Coordinates of C-alpha atoms in Angstrom, one line a residue:
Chain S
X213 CA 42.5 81.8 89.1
X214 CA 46.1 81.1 88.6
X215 CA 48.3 80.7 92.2
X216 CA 51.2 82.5 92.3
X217 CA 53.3 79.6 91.6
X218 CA 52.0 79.3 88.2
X219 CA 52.0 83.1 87.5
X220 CA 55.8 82.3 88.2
X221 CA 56.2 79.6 86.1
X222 CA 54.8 81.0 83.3
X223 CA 57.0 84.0 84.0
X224 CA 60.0 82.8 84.3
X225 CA 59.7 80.8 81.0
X226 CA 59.0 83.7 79.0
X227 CA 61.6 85.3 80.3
X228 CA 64.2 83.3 79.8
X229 CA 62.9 82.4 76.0
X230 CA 64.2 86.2 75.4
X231 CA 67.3 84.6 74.7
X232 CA 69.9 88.0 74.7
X233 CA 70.4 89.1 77.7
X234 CA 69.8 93.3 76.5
X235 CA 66.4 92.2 75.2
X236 CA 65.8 90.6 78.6
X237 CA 66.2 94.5 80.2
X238 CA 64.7 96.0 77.0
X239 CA 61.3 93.2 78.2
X240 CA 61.7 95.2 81.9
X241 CA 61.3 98.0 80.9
X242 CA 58.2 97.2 78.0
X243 CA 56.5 96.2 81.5
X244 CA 57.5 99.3 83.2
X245 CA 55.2 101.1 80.7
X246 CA 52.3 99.0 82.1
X247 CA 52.3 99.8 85.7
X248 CA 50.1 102.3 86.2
X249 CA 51.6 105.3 87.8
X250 CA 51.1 105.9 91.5
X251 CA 48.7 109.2 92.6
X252 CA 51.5 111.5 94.1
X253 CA 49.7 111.8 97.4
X254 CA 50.7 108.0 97.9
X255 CA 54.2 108.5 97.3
X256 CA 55.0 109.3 101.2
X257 CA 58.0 108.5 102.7
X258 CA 56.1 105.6 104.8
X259 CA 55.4 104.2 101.6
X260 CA 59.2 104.5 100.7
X261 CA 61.4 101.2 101.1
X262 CA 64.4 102.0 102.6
X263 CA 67.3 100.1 101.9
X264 CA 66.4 100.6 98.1
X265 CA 69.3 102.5 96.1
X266 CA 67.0 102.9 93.8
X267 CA 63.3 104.8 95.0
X268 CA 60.5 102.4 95.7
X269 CA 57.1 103.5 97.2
X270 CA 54.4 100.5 97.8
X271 CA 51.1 101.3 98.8
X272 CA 49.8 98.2 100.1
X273 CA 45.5 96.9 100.7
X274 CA 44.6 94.2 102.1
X275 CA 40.9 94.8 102.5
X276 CA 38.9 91.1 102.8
X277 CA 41.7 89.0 102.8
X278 CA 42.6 90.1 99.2
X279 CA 46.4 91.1 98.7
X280 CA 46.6 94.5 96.5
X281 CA 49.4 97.0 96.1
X282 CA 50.3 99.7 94.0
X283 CA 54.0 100.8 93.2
X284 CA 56.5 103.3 91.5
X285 CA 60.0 103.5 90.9
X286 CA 62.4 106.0 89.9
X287 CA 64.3 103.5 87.6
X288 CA 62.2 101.9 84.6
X289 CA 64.1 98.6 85.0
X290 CA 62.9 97.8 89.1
X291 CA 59.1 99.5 88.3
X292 CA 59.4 96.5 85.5
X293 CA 60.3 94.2 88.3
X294 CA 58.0 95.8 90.5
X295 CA 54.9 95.0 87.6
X296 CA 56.1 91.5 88.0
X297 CA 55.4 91.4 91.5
X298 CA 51.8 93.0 90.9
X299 CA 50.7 90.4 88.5
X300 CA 52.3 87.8 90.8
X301 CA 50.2 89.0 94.0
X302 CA 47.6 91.7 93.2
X303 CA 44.4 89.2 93.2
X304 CA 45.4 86.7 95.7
X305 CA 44.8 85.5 99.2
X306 CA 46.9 87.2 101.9
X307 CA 47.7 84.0 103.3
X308 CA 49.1 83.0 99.8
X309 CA 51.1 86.4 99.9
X310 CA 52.4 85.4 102.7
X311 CA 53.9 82.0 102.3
X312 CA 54.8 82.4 98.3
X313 CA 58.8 80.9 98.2
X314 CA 59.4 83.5 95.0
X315 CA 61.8 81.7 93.0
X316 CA 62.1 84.6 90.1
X317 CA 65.0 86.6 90.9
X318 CA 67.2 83.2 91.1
X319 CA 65.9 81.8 87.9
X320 CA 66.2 84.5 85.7
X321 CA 69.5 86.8 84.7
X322 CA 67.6 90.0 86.3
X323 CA 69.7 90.4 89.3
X324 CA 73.1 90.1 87.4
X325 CA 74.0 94.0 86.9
X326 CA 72.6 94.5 90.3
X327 CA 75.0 95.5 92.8
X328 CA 74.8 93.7 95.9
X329 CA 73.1 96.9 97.5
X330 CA 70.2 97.2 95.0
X331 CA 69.5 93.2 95.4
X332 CA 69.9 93.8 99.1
X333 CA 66.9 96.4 98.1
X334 CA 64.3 94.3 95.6
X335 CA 65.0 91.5 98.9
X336 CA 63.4 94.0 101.3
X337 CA 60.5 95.0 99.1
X338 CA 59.2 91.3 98.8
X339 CA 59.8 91.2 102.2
X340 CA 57.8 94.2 102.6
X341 CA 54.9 92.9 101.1
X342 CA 54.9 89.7 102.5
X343 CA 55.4 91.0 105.9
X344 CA 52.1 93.0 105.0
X345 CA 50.1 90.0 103.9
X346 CA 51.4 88.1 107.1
X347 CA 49.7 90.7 109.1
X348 CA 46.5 91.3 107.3
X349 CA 46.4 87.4 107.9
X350 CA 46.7 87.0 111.4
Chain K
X81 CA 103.1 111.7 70.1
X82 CA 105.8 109.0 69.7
X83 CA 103.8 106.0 71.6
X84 CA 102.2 102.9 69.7
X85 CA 99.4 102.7 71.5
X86 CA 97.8 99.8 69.2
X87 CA 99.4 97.2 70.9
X88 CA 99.2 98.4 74.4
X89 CA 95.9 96.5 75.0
X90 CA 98.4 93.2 75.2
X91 CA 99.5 94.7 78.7
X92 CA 96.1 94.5 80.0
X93 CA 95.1 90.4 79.6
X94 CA 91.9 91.3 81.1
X95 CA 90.6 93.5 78.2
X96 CA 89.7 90.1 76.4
X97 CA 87.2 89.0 78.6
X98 CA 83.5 88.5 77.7
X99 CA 80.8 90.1 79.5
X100 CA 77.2 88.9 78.6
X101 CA 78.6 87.1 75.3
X102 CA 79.7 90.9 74.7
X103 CA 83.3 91.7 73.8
X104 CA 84.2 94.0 76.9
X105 CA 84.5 97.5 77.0
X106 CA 85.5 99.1 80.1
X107 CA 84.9 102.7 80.0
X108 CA 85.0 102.8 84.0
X109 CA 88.4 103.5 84.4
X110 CA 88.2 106.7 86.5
X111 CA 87.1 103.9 89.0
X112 CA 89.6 101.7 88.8
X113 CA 92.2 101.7 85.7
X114 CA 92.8 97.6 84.7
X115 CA 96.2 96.3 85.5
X116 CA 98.6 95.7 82.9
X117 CA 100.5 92.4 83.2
X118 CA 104.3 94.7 84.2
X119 CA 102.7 95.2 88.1
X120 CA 101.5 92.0 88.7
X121 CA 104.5 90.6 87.6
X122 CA 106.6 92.5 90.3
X123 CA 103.6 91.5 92.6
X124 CA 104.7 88.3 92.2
X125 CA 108.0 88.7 92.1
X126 CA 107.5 89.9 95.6
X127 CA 105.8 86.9 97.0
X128 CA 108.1 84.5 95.3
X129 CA 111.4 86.1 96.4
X130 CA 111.0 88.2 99.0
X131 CA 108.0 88.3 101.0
X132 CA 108.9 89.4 104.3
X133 CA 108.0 92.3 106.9
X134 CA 109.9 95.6 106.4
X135 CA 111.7 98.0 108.5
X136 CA 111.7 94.5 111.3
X137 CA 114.1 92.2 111.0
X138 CA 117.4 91.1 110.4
X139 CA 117.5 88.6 107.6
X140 CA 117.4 88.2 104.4
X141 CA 114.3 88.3 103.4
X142 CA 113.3 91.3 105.7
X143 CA 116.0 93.3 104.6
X144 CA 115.5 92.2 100.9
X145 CA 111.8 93.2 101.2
X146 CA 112.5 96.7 103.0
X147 CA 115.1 98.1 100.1
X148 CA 112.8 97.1 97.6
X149 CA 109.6 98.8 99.2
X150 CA 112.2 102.0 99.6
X151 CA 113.3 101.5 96.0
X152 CA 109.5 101.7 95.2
X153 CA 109.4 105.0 97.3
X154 CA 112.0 106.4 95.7
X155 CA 109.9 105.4 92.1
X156 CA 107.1 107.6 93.3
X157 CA 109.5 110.2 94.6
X158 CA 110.6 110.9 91.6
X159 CA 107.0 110.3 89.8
X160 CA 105.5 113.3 91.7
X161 CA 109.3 115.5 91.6
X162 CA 109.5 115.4 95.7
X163 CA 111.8 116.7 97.0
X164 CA 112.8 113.9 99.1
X165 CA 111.5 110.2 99.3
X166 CA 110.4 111.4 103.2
X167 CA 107.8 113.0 101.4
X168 CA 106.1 110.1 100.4
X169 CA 104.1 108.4 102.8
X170 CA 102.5 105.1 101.7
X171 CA 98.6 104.9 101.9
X172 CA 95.6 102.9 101.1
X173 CA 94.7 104.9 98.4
X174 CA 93.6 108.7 98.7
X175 CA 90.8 108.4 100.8
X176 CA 93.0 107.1 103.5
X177 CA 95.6 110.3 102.7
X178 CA 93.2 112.7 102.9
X179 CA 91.6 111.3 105.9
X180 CA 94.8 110.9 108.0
X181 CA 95.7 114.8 106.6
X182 CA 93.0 115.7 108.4
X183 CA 93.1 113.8 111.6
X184 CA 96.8 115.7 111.6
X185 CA 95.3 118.9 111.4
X186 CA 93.3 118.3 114.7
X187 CA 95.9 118.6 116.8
X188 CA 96.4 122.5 115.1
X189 CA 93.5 123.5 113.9
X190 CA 91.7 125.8 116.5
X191 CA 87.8 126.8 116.9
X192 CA 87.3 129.9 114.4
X193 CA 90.3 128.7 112.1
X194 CA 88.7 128.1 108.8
X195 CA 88.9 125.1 106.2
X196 CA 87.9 125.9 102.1
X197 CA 87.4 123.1 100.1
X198 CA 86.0 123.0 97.1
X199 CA 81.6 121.7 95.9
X200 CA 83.3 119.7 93.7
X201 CA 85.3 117.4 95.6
X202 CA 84.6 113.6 96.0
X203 CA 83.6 113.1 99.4
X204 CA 87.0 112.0 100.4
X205 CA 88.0 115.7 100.2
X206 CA 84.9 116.7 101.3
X207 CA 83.9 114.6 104.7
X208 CA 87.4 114.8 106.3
X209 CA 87.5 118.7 106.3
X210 CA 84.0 118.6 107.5
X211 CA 84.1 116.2 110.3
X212 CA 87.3 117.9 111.4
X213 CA 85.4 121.4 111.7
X214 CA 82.9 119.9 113.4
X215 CA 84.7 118.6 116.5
X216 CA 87.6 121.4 116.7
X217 CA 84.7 124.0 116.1
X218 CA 86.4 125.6 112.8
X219 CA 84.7 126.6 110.1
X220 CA 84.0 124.3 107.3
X221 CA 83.5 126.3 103.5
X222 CA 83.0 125.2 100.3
X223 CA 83.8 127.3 97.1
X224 CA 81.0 127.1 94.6
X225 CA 80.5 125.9 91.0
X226 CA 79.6 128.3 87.9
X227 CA 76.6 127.1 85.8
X228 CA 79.2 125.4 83.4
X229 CA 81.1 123.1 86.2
X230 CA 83.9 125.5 86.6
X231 CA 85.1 126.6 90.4
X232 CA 83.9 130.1 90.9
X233 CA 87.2 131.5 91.1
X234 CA 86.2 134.8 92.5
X235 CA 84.2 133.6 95.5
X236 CA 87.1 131.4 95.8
X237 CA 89.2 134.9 96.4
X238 CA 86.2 136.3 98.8
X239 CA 86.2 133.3 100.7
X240 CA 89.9 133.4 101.8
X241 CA 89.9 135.2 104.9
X242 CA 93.2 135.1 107.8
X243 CA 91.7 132.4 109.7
X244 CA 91.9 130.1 106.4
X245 CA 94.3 127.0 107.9
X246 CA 93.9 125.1 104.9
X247 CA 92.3 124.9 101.2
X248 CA 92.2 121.5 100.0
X249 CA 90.9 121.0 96.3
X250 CA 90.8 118.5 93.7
X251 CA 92.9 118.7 90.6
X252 CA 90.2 117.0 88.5
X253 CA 86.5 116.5 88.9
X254 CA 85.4 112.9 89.4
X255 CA 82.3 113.5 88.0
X256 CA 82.8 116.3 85.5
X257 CA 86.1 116.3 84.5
X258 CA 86.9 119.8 85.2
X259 CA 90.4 120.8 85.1
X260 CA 90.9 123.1 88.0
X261 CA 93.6 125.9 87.7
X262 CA 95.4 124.3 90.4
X263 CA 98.5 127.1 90.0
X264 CA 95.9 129.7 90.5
X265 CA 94.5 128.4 93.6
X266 CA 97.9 127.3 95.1
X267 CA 99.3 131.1 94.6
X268 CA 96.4 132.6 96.3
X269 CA 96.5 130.4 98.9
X270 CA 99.7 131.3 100.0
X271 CA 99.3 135.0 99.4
X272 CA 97.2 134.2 102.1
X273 CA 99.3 132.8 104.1
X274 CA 96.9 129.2 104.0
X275 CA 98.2 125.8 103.1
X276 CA 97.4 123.6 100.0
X277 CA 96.1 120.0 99.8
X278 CA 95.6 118.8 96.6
X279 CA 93.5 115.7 95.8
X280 CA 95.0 114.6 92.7
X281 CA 93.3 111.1 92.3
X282 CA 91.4 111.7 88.9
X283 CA 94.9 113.7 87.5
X284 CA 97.5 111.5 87.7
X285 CA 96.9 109.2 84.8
X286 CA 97.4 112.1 82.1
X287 CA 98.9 114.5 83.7
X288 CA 102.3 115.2 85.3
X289 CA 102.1 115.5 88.6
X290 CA 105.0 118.2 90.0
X291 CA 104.7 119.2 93.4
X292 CA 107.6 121.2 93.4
X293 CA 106.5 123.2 90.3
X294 CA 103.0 123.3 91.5
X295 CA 104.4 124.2 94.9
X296 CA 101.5 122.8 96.8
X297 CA 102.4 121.6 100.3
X298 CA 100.4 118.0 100.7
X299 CA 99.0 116.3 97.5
X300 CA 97.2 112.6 97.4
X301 CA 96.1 110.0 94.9
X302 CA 95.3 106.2 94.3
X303 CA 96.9 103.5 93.0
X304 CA 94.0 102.0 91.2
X305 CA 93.6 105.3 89.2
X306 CA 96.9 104.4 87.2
X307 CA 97.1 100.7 87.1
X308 CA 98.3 99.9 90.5
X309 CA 96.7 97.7 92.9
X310 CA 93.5 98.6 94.5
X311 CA 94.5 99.3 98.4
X312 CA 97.7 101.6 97.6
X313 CA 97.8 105.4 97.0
X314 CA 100.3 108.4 98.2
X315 CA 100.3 111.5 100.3
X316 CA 102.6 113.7 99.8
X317 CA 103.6 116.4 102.1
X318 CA 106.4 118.6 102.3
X319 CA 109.3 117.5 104.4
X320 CA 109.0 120.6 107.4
X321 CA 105.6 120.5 107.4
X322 CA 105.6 116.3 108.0
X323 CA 107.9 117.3 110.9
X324 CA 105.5 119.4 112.4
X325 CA 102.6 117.5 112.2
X326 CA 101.8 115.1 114.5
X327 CA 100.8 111.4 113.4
X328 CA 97.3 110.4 112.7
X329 CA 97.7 106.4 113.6
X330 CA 100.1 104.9 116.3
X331 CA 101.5 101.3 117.0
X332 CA 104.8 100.0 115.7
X333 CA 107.0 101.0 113.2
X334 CA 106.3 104.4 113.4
X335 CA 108.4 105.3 116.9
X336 CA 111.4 106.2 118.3
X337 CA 111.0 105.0 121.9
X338 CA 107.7 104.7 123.7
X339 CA 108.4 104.5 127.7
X340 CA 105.4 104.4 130.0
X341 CA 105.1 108.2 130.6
X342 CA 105.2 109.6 126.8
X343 CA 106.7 108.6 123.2
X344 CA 109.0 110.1 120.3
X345 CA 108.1 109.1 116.8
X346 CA 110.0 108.2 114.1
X347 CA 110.9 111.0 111.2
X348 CA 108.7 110.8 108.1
X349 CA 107.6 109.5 106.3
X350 CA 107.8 106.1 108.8
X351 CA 105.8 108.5 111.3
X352 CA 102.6 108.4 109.3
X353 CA 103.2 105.0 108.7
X354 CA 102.3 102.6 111.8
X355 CA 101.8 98.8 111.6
X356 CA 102.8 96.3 108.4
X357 CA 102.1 98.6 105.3
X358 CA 100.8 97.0 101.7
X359 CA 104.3 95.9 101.0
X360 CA 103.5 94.2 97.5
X361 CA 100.6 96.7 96.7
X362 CA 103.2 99.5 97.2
X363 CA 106.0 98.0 95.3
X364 CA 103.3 96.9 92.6
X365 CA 102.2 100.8 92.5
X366 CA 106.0 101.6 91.9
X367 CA 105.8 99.2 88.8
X368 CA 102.7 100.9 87.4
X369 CA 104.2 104.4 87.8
X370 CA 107.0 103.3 85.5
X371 CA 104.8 101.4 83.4
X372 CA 103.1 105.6 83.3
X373 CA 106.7 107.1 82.8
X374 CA 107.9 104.5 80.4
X375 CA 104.6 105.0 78.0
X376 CA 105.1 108.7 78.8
X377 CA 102.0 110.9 80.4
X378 CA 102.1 114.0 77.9
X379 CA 101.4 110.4 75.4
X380 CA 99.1 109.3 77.5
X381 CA 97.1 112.7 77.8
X382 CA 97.0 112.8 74.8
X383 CA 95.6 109.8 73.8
X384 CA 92.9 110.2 76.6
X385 CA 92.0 113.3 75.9
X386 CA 91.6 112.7 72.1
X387 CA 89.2 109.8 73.0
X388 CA 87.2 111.9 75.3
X389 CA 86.5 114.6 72.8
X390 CA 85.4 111.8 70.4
X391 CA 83.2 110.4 73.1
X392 CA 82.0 114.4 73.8
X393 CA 81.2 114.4 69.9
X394 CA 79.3 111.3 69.9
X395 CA 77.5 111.8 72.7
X396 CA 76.5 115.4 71.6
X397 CA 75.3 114.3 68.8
X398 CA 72.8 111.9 70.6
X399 CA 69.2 113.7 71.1
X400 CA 68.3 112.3 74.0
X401 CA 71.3 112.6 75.7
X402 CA 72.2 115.9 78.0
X403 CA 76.1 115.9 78.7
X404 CA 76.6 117.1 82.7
X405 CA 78.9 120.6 82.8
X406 CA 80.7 122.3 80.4
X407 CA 84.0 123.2 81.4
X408 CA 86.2 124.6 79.1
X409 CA 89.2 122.0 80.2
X410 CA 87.7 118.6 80.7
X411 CA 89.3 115.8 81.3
X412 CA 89.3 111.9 81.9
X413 CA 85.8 111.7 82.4
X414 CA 82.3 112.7 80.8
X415 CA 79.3 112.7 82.8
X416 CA 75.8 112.4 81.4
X417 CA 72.4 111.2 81.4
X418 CA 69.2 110.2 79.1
X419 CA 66.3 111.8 79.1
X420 CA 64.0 110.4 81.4
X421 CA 66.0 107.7 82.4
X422 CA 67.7 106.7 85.5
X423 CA 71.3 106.8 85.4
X424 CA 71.5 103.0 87.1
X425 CA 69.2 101.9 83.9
X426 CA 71.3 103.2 81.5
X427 CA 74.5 101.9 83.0
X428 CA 72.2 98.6 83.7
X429 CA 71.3 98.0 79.9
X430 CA 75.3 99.4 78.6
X431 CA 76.4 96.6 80.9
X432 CA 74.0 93.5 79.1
X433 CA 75.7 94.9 76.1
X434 CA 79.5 94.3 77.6
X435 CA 79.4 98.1 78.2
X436 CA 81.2 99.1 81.9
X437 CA 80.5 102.4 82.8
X438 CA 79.6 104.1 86.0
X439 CA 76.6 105.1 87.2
X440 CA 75.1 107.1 90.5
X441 CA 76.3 109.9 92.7
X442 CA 79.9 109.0 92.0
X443 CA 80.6 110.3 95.9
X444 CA 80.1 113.7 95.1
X445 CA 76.7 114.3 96.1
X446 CA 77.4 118.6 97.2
X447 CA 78.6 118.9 93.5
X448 CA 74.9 116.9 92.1
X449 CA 72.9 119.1 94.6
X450 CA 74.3 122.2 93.3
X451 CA 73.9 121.1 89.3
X452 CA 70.1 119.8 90.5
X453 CA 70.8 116.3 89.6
X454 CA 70.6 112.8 91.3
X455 CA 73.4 110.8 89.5
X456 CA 75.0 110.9 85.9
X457 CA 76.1 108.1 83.9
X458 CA 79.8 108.5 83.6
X459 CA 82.0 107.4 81.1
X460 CA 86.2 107.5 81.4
X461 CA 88.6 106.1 78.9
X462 CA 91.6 104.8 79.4
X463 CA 94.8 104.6 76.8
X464 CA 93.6 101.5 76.3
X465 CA 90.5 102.2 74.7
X466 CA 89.8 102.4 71.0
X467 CA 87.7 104.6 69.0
X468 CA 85.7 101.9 68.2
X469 CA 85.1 101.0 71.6
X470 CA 83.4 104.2 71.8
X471 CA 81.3 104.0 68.5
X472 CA 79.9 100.8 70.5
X473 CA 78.9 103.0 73.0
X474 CA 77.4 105.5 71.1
X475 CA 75.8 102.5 69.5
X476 CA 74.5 101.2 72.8
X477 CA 73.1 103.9 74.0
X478 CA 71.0 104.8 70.4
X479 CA 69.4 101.0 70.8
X480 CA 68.6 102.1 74.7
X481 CA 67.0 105.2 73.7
X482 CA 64.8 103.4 71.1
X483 CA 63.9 100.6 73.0
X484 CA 63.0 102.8 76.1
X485 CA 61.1 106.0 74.0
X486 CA 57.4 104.6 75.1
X487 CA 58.6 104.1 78.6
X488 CA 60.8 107.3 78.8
X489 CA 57.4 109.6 77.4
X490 CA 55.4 108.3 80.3
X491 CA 58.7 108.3 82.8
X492 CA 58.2 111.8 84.7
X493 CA 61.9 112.0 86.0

């Protein structure tokens, strides 16, 4: 299986082939359409990240070590960041969760409309889930 | 109309700029209005020549800086029709105007006296009033909208009662445009014997501000609105009633004599205005009033208003696009969204194409809650602007809606 370092990689260089910068967000939103949307029963407001401008709920398993979460959005362009982070964890160890130095947000143009409240935001939801895995670790 | 407005776009250096390897097109000027080069010029003419504190000291400089700041309030004196240049008290904007209004009015307002202000207000007209009811124990009420985005004019009427201090409204609606009939709400105000703030902020661009001829008692609005620098704005107040009330903010400048047992303040406006004020900010808002005057606002209105109904037509014409309220007199601004789309990817996606627009609650969340809506995207022209500027829009937001159709049928906003 691929670590999450070379999920990243590959990411990242795909997404920065998309040379225009629209495309780029049209791309985010093409991977919106493949998270698969969140039973509504999950969508609690413990599952809710606060902080977010936007409306993020993770539900997050960690059942035998193995990092899973499920996630929705109100806004197509973070649930197509929030796909990103699904392919980038769902599969892995917790303990690989945990450590992963995500490097995507820097080296890709995704961030740049983002106001410095919704960046803020997309920072506490990685930290959310690594927080998460750190537990289910110890 | 007699003004060129072809070449006006030289004023505003800015207007060049790139975004994304886009050519720019601001459309967020209900925000913040660009520049042009006239106030930064007397900006700097200020810190080059005469950059000094006012109303302080004897020199030069000091006494250079003060007539020039007073020359500026004199400017805006006559910009609004005031009465008298004690009228005009310098503020950070209108949010600061409206704040320190209503830190005033605590010193008179009594429990079971009664504020109205209006659902549409941006929550600088909205928060202040309500704060203030909450710790003098008045009554805080908020006239409602009609379906279209219009003030309910007759619950206005039923909610005037004779414990109504105060009705404070906006001119025009941040977030839809809506041209209040501020005449109307001023004259039954004072049939009833209440005062009238008006938050003029999204007006003053295209329209002529008179308080005399309006005959409203305290007004307020922002520099950044109409090319000024950000950190400046007005209130006006009329001169007896500034007598009456008692400041908002103490410290120096702003007294008579302070001994240890009590102090006397100095007359308006210098009462409402304690420690260094924005000195260059409020000579540079002077500059961008005349730069207004000299393009000439009924010009200017017309201009804006001509692009807004071309953006309205555009926009209409868009099938995925739902246009937020439908007042009859709409101005400055048009709201609106995409069918199951957020507002913040819209604006997102504009912006990658060099598009500025707004998006979110635009700080008038009562008005969203009462039209069942979490944000709009909102778009504003300027003078500035072109009609072509807004083709790209309308351009934009067709290539949005076409790349996002498979995501938007399985959205369920």
């Amino acid at each position: 299986m691929e670590t999450i370092y070379e999920r990243e990689r590959r990411f990242i260089k795909d997404f920065n082939e998309i040379g225009d910068s629209f495309d780029q967000y049209a791309y985010l939103i093409e991977l919106s359409c493949l998270l698969p949307p969140l039973p509504e029963e999950l969508k609690t407001d413990e599952n809710v990240v606060s902080g977010c401008q936007s409306t993020v709920w993770l539900d997050i398993r960690t059942d035998g070590g193995i990092f899973r979460f499920s996630s929705d959005s109100n806004t197509l362009i973070i649930k197509g960041v929030l796909y990103i982070l699904q392919e980038l964890f769902n599969g892995q160890a917790v303990s690989e969760v945990a450590t992963a130095n995500l490097s995507f947000l820097r080296e890709t143009a995704i961030m740049d409309t983002f106001e410095s409240s919704r960046q803020k935001g997309l920072g506490y939801v990685i930290a959310r889930l690594q927080a998460a895995a750190g537990a289910a670790k110890q | 109309m007699s003004t060129d407005f072809s070449t006006v776009r030289e004023d505003f250096p800015i207007l060049r700029m790139k975004v994304n390897g886009k050519s720019l097109v601001y459309l967020d000027n209900a925000a913040t209005m660009q520049m042009p080069r006239q106030v930064m010029e007397a900006a700097e003419v200020q810190q080059l020549s005469r950059h000094a504190n006012v109303h302080r000291g004897i020199h030069y400089l000091s006494e250079s800086s003060t007539s020039e700041m007073e020359r500026s309030r004199d400017t805006l004196r006559d910009f609004i029709n005031a009465r008298s240049s004690a009228e005009v008290i310098f503020t950070s904007g209108a949010s600061q105007s409206l704040n320190m209004l209503a830190q005033s009015f605590a010193a008179i307002i009594e429990p079971g006296d009664e504020i109205l202000v209006t659902v549409m207000e941006h929550h600088s007209n909205f928060v202040p009033w309500q704060q203030l009811c909450l710790y003098t124990g008045a009554a805080f009420k908020a006239v409602p909208v009609t379906e279209n985005g219009e003030l309910d004019m007759e619950e206005l009427r039923s909610m005037l009662t004779p414990r109504t201090r105060l009705v404070s409204a906006a001119y025009v609606s941040n977030l839809l445009g809506t041209v209040n009939p501020v005449r109307e709400i001023v004259r039954l105000a004072h049939e009833n014997g209440s005062l009238v703030c008006l938050d003029c902020a999204q007006a003053m661009r295209h329209t002529k501000l008179d308080v005399q001829e309006l005959d409203c008692d305290f007004a307020a609005f922002s520099g950044h609105k109409i090319g000024g620098p950000t950190g400046t704005g007005v209130l006006y107040g009329r001169l007896e009633l500034l007598e009456k009330l008692p400041p908002a903010y103490f410290g120096g400048g702003m007294v008579e004599r302070v001994r240890l047992e009590d102090t006397t303040f100095a007359a308006p406006p210098l009462k409402f205005e304690t420690g260094t004020p924005n000195i260059t900010g409020n000579i540079g808002l002077a500059a961008a009033a005349r730069y207004i005057n000299a393009l000439g606002i009924e010009d200017i209105a017309e201009r804006e208003n001509a692009l807004l109904r071309r953006a309205t037509e555009l926009l209409s014409a868009l099938p995925e696009v739902e246009i937020v309220g439908h007042p009859q007199n709409r101005s400055g601004v048009l709201s609106f969204n995409v069918r199951c789309l957020h507002c913040f990817d819209v604006a997102s996606m504009l912006d990658r194409l060099g598009i500025a627009v707004r998006s979110g609650h635009h700080c008038a969340q009562p008005l969203l809650d009462a039209m069942g809506l979490d944000g709009t995207v909102r778009v504003s022209p300027a003078f500035y602007n072109t009609f072509e500027e807004l083709d790209e829009l309308a351009e934009g937001l067709e290539r949005i809606i076409k790349v996002t159709k498979g995501a938007r049928d399985g959205n369920h906003l």
